Coordinates of C-alpha atoms and ligand atoms in Angstrom, one line a residue:
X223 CA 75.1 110.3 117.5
X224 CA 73.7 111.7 120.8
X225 CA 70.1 110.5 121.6
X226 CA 68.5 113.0 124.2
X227 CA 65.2 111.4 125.4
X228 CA 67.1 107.9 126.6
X229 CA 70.5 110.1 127.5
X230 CA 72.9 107.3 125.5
X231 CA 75.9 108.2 123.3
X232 CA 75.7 105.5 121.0
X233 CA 79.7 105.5 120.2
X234 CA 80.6 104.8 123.8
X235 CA 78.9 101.8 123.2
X236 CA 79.9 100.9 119.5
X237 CA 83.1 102.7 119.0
X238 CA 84.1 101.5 115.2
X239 CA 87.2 103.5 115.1
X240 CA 88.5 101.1 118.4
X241 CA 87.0 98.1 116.7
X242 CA 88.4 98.7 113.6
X243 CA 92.0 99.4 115.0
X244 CA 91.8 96.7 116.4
X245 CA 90.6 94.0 113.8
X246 CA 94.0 95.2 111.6
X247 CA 96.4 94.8 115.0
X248 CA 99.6 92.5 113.9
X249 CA 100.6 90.5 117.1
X250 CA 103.7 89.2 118.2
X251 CA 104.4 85.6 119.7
X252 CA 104.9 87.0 122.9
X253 CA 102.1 89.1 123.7
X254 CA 100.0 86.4 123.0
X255 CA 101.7 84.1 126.3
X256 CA 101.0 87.2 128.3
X257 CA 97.2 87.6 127.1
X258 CA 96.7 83.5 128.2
X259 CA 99.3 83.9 131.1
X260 CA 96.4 86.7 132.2
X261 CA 94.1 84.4 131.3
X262 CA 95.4 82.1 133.8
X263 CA 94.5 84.5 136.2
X264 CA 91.0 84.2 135.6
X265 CA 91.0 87.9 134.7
X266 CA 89.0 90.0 132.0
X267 CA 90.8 90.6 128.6
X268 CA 90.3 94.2 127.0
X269 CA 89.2 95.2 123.5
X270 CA 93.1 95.2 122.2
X271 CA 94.1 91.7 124.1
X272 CA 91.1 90.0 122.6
X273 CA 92.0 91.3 119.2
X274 CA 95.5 89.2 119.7
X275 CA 93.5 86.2 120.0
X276 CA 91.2 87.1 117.0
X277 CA 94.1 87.6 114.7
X278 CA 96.6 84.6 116.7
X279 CA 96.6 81.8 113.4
X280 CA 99.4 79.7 113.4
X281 CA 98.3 76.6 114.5
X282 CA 101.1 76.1 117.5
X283 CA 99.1 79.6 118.7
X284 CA 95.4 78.8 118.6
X285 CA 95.8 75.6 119.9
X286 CA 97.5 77.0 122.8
X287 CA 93.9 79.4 123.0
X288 CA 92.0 76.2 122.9
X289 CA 93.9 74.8 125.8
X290 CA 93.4 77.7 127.8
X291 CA 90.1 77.9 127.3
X292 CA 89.4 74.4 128.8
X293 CA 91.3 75.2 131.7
X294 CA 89.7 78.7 132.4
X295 CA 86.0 76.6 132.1
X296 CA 87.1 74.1 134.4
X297 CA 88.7 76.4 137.0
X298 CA 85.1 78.5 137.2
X299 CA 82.7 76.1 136.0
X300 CA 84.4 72.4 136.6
X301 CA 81.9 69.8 134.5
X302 CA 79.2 71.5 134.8
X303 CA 76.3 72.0 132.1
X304 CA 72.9 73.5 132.8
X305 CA 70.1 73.2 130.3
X306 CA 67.6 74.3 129.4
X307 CA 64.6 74.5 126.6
X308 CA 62.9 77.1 124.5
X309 CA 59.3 77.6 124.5
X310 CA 57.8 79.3 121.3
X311 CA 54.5 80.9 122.2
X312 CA 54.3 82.2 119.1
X313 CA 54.9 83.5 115.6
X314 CA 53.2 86.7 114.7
X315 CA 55.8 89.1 114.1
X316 CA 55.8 92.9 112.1
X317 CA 59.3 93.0 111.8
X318 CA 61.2 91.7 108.1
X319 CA 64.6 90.2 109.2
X320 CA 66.0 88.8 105.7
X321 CA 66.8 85.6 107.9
X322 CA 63.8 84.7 109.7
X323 CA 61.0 82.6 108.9
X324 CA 58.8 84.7 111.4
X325 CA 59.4 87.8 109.1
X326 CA 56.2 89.6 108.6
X327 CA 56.8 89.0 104.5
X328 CA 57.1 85.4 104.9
X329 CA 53.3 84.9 103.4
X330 CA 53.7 80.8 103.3
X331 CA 53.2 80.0 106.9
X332 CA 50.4 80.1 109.2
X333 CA 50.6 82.6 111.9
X334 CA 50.0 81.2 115.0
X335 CA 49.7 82.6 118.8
X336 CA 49.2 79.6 121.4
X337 CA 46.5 80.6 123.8
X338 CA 47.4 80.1 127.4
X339 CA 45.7 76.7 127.6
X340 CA 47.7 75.6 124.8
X341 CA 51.2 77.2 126.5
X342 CA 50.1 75.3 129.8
X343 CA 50.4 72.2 127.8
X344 CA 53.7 73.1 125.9
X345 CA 54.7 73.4 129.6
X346 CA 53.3 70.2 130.9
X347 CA 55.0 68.0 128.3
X348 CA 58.7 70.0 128.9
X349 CA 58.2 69.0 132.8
X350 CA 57.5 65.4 131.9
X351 CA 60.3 64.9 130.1
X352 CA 62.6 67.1 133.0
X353 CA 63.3 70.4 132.1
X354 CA 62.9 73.2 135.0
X355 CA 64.1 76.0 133.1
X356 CA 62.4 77.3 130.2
X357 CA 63.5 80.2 127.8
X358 CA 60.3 81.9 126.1
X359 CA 60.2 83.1 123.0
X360 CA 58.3 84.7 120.7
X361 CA 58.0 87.1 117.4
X362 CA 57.8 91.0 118.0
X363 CA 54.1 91.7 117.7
X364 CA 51.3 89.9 120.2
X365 CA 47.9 88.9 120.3
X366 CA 45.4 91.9 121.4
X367 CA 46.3 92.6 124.5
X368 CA 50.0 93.3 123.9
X369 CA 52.4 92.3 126.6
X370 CA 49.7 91.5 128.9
X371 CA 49.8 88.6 126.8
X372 CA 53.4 87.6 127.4
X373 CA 53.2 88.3 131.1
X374 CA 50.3 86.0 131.2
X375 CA 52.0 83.3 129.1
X376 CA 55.0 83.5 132.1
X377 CA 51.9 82.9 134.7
X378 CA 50.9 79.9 132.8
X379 CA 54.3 78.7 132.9
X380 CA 55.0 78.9 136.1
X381 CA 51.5 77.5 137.4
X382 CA 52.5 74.3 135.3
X383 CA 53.1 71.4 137.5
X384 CA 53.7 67.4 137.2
X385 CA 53.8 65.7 140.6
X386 CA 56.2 67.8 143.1
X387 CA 57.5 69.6 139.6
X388 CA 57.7 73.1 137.9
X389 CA 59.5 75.3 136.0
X390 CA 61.4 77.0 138.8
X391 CA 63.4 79.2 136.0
X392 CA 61.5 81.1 132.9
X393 CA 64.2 83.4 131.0
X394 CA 62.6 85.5 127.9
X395 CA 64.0 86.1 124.3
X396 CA 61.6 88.9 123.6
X397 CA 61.8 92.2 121.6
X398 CA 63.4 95.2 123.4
X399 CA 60.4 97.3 125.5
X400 CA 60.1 100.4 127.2
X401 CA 61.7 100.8 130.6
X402 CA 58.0 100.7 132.3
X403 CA 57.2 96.9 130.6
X404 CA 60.7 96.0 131.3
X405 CA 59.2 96.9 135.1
X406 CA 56.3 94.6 134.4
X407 CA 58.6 91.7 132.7
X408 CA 60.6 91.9 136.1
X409 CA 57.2 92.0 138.7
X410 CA 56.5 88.5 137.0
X411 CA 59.9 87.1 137.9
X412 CA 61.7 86.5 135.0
X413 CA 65.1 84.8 135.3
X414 CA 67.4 86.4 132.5
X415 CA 66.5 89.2 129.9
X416 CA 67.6 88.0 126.2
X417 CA 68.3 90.2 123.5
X418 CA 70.8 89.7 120.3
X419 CA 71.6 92.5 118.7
X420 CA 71.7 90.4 115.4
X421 CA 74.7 92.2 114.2
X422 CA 76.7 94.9 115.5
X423 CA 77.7 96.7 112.1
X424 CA 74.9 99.3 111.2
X425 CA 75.2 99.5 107.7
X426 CA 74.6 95.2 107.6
X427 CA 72.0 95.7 109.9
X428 CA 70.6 98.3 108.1
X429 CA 70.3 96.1 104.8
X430 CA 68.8 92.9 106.8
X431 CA 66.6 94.4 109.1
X432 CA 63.7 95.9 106.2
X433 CA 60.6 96.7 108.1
X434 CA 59.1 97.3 111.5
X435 CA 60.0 98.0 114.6
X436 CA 63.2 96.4 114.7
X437 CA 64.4 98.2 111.5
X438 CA 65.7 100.9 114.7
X439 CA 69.5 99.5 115.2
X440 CA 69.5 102.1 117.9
X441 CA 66.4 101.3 119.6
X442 CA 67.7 97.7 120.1
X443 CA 71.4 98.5 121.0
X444 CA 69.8 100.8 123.6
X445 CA 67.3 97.9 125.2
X446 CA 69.9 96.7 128.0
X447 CA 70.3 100.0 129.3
X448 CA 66.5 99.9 129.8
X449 CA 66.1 96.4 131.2
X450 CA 68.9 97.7 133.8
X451 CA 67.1 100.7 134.2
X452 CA 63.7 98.9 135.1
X453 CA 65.5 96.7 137.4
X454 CA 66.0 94.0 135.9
X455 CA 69.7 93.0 136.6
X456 CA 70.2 89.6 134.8
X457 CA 70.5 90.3 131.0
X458 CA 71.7 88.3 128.4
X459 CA 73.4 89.5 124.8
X460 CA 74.6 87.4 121.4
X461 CA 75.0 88.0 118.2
X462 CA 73.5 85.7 115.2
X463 CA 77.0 84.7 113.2
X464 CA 76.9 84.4 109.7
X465 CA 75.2 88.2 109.3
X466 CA 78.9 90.2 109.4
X467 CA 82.6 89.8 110.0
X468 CA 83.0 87.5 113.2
X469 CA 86.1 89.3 114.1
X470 CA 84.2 92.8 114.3
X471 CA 81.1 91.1 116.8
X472 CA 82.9 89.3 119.1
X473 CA 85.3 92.5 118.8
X474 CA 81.6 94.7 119.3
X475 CA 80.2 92.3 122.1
X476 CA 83.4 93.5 124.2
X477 CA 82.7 96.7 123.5
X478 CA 79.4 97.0 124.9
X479 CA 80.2 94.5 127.9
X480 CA 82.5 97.2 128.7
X481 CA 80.2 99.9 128.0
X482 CA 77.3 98.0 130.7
X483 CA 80.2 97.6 132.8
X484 CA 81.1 100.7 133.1
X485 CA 78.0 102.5 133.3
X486 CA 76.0 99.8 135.7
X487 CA 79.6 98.4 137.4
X488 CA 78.1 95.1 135.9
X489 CA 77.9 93.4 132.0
X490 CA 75.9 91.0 130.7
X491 CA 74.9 87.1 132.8
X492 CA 75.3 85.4 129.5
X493 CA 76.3 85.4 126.2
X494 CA 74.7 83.8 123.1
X495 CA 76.4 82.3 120.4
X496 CA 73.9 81.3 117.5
X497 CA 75.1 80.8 113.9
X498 CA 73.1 81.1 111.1
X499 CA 70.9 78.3 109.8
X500 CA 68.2 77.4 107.0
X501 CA 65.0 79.1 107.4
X502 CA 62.2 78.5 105.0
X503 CA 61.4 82.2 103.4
X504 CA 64.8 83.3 103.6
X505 CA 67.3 83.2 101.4
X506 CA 70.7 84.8 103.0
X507 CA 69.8 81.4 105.9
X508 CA 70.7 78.9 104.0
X509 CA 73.6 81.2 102.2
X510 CA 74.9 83.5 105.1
X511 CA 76.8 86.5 104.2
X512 CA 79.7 85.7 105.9
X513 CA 79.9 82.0 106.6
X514 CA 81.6 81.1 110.3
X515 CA 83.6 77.6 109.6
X516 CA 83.6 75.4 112.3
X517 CA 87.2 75.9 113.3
X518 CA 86.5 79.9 113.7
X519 CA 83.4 79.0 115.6
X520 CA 85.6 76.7 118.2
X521 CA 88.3 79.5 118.5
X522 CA 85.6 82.1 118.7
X523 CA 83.7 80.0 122.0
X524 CA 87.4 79.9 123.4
X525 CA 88.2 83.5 122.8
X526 CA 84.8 85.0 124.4
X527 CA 85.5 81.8 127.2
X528 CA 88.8 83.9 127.6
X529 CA 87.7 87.5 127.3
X530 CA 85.1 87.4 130.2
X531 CA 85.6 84.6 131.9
X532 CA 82.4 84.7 134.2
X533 CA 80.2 85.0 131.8
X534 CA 77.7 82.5 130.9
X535 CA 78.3 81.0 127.5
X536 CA 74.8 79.5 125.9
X537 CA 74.8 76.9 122.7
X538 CA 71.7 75.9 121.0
X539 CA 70.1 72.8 119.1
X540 CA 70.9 74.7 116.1
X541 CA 74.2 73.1 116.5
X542 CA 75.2 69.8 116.0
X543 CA 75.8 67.1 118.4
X544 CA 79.1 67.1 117.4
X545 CA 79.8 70.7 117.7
X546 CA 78.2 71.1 120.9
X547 CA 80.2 68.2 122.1
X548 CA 83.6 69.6 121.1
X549 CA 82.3 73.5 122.4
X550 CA 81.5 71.8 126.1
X551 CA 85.6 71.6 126.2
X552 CA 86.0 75.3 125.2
X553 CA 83.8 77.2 127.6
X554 CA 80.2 76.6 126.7
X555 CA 78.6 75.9 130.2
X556 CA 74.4 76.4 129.0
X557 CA 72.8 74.4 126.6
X558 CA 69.6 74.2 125.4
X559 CA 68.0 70.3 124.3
X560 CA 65.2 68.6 123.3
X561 CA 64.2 71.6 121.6
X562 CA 61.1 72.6 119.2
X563 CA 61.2 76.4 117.5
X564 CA 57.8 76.3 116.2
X565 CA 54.8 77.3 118.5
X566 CA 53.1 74.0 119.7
X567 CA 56.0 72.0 118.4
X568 CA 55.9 70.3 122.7
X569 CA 52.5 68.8 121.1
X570 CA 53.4 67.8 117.5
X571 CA 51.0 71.7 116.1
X572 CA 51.9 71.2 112.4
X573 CA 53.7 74.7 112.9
X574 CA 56.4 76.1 110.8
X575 CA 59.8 76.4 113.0
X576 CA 61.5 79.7 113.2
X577 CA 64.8 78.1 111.6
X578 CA 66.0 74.7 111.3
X579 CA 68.4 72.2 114.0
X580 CA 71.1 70.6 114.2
X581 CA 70.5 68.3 117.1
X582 CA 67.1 66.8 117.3
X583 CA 67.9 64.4 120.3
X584 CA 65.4 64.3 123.2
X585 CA 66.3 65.5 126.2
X586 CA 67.3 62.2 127.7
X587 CA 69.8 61.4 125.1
X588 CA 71.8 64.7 125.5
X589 CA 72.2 63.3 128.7
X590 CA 73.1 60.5 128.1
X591 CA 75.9 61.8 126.3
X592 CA 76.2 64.9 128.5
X593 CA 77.4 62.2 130.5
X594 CA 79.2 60.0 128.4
X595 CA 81.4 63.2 127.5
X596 CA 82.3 63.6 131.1
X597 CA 79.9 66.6 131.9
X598 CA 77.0 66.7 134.6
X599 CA 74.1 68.2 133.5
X600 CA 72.4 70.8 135.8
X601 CA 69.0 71.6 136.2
X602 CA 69.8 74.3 139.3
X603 CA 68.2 77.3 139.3
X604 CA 69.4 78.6 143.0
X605 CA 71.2 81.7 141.9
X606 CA 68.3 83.3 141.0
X607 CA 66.0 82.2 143.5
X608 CA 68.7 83.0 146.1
X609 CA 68.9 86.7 145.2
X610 CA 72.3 85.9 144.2
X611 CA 72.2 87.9 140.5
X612 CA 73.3 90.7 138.7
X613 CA 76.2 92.6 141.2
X614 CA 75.2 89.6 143.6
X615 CA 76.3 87.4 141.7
X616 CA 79.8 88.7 140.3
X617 CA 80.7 88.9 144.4
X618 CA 80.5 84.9 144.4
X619 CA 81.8 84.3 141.4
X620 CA 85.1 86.6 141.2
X621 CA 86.8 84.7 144.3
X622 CA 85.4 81.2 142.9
X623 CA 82.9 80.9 145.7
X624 CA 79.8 80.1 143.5
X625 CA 81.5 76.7 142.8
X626 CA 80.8 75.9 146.7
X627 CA 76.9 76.7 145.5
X628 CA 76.6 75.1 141.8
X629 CA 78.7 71.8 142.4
X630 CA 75.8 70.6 145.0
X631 CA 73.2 72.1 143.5
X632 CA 74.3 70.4 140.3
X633 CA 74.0 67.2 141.4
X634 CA 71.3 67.6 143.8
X635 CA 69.0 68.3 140.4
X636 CA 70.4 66.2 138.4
X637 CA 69.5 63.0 140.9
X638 CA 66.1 64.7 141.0
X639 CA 66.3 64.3 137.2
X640 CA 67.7 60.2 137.5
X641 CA 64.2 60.0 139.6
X642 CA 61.9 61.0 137.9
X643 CA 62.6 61.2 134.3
X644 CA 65.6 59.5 133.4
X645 CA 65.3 56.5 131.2
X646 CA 66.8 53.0 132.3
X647 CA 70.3 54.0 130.4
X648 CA 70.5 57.7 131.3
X649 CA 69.9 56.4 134.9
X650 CA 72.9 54.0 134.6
X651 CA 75.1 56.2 133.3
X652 CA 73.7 59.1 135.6
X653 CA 74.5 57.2 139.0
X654 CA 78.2 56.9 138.0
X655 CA 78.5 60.4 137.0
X656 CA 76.8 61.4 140.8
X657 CA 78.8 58.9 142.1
X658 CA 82.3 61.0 140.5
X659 CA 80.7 64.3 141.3
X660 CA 80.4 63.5 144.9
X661 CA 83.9 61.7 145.2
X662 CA 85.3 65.2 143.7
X663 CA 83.8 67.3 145.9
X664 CA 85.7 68.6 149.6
X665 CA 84.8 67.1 152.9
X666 CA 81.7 69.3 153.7
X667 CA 80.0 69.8 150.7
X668 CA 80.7 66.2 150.0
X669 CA 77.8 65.8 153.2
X670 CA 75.6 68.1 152.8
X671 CA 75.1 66.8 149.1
X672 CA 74.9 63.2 150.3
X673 CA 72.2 63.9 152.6
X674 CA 70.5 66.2 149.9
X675 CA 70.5 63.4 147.7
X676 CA 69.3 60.8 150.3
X677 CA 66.7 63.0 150.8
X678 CA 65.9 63.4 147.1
X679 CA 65.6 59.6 146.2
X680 CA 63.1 59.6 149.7
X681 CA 60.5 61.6 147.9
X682 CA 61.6 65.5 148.9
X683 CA 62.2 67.9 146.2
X684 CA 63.7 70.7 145.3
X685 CA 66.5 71.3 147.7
X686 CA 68.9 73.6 146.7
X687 CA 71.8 75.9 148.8
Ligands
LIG881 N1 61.5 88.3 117.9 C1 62.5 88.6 118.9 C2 63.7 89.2 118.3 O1 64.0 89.0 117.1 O2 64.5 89.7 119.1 C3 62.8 87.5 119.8 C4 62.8 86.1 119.4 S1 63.6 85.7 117.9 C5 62.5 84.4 117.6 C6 65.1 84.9 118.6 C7 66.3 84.9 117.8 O3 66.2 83.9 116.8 C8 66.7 86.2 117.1 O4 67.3 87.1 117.9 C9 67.7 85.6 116.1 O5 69.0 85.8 116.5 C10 67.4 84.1 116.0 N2 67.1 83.7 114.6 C11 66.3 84.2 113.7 N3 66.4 83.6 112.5 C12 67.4 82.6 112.7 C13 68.0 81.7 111.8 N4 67.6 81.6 110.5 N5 69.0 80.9 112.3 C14 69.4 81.0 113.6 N6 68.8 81.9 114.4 C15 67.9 82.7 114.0
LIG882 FE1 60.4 88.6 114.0 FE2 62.4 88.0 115.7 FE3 62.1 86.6 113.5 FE4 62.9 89.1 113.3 S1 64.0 87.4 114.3 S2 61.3 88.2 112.0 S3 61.8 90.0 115.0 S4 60.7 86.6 115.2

């Protein structure tokens, strides 16, 4: 269990004997008013607390979890959403996840790595139709020149431009690396490390993971502690639902925030929270092992919204519109739109996509009904440009001052967005939403965002705090 050469004791990060009491703990009524009374207090749940919540069913109790939820998201994030889009770059991959269309056995698609030409111009559409922050993905094996290719593919995106516009944010989705390319990945500013473990339980991830690289559970448990290790201090974890026992991973994502936590005094930036969907070549996609109903999905989002409350929560298009809406209430405050999971997909390539969606709306009508929901959509990407990550970070968020920095910086992008992208509707709906935010906000950061804004609809861009 002890792995010399990268120092890690793999049960301090995993401990199934903790989980597993956990999962079979019988609460009372009353411990669960304490956990949300804590809750209240915008403070972290443990391992045993969130287990409560996990086995809380009576219907008086988890709707009593849902209404906490949506008041611990709107005292740390108000109506907030950022968003964001993926950006496949490609599909080679010499791993065989049973639930990938990528996997290496998966002999009816065509392989396909964009060249950086062809990634500039997956770049240039997402800017004309208004994203600034971009998540890149791709499969875990690259073109010749190995991750050399991926850090040039992060150049290209960044050198992208339309007009005064670029993607000011590029987060990565990539397989785990050595500390020294972790170095590398960080030298060529990368916002936020991603990395699902897939599934926490060995043995399932054992039986699902057949060949390749990633067929080493360890190896990929262990690639946070090297991305922290290289420097790289904004890191995001999820699991893929549908593989195992929800219960036991959201049960095992506490577990090794509090592991990070208590090695490198900081966890994770974000959480992901994918579920399972079709993906041609695989069979276990379409019929997932361990189905996650919509309801347990809902009270999962408001458990995790509870159990570390200043975590980033991230939903993708492989939910529905009607799920995502529903999830905004409960804690989620990323999601990802207008997406395409096949490489070229920005420029109709006849690609395969990595799995399918659930929302296929363009970016302009998610916010549309970002909107109509209530919710301002964010395009800010200040924290990280600011220096304000990782330790950083946590200081602004724990006493709730990061809402003095996101609230203006939410709607000073989003007006950015109304300029240049929006479409007649979005732009009607947008200006009333601008016109709430700023009638919400206190005294001072009601005039600095004013002016921001004036100066925005002059021609300036790009103005955060
Ligand atoms: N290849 C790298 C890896 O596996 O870590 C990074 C990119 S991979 C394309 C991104 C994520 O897609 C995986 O971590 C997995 O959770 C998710 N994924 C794969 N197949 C999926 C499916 N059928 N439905 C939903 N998500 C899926
Ligand atoms: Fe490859 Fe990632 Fe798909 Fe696995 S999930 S087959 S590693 S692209």
């Amino acid at each position: 269990m002890f792995n010399k050469s990268i120092n890690i004791n793999f049960t301090m990060i995993i401990n199934n004997e903790k989980i597993q009491n956990a999962l079979n703990y019988k609460p009372t009524h009353s411990e669960l008013e304490e956990i949300l009374s804590k809750s209240k207090r915008l403070e972290r749940l443990s391992m045993q607390e969130v287990s409560v919540l996990l086995n809380t069913y009576d219907d008086g109790g988890v709707k009593s979890i849902l209404q906490t939820a949506n008041w611990v998201k709107n005292e740390i994030y108000g109506n907030r959403l950022v968003i964001f889009a993926p950006l496949y770059i490609s599909n080679l991959c010499n791993n065989d996840c049973t639930y990938c269309a990528f996997r290496c056995t998966n002999t009816n698609i065509e392989r396909k790595a964009l060249s950086q030409e062809e990634i500039l111009k997956e770049t240039e559409v997402l800017l004309k139709t208004g994203q600034k922050r971009v998540l890149l993905v791709a499969g875990e094996s690259y073109p010749k020149e190995g991750i050399d290719y991926v850090l040039k593919a992060i150049d290209t995106v960044y050198a992208a431009r339309d007009g005064k516009n670029n993607i000011r944010r590029l987060n990565v989705n990539l397989a785990p690396l050595e500390v020294e390319d972790f170095k590398k990945l960080k030298k060529h500013d990368i916002g936020t490390y991603q990395l699902f473990q897939e599934t926490y339980h060995k043995e399932t991830y054992a039986k699902l993971h057949l060949k390749g690289p990633k067929s080493n559970y360890d190896y990929r448990l262990t690639a946070i502690d090297r991305a922290f290790e290289a420097g790289l201090d904004d890191v995001g974890i999820g699991v893929l639902f549908g593989l195992y026992d929800h219960k036991y991973e959201v049960l095992a994502l506490i577990s090794h925030i509090e592991y990070l936590e208590e090695k490198f005094g900081m966890g994770p930036h974000t959480i992901s929270v994918p579920r399972l969907e079709p993906a041609t070549g695989s069979e276990i996609a379409s019929t997932p092992p361990y189905p996650v109903s919509d309801e347990d999905f809902k009270k999962m989002i408001a458990i995790l919204r509870l159990a570390v409350p200043y975590t980033g929560l991230i939903l993708s298009t492989r939910e529905t519109a009607e799920i995502r809406s529903e999830a905004f209430d409960l804690g989620i405050s990323q999601i990802s739109a207008g997406s395409k999971t096949n490489p070229g997909g920005y420029n109709d390539v006849d690609s395969m996509e990595q799995f399918s969606l659930g929302d296929h709306r363009s970016l302009d009508d998610v916010i549309y009904d970002v909107c109509l929901h209530g919710y301002i959509p964010s395009f800010c990407t200040s924290c990280y440009r600011s220096g304000r990550t990782g330790l950083d970070f946590m200081e602004y968020a724990k006493p709730g001052d990061i809402k003095k920095k996101c609230s203006p910086n939410a709607l000073i992008t989003f007006q950015e967005y109304l300029e240049d992208y929006a479409s007649p509707k979005t732009k009607a709906i947008g200006e009333k939403t601008i016109a709430k935010g700023l009638a919400d906000l206190p005294e001072k950061m009601k005039e600095f965002t004013i002016k921001s804004i004036q100066k925005i609809k002059s021609g300036e861009r790009d103005i955060f705090c």
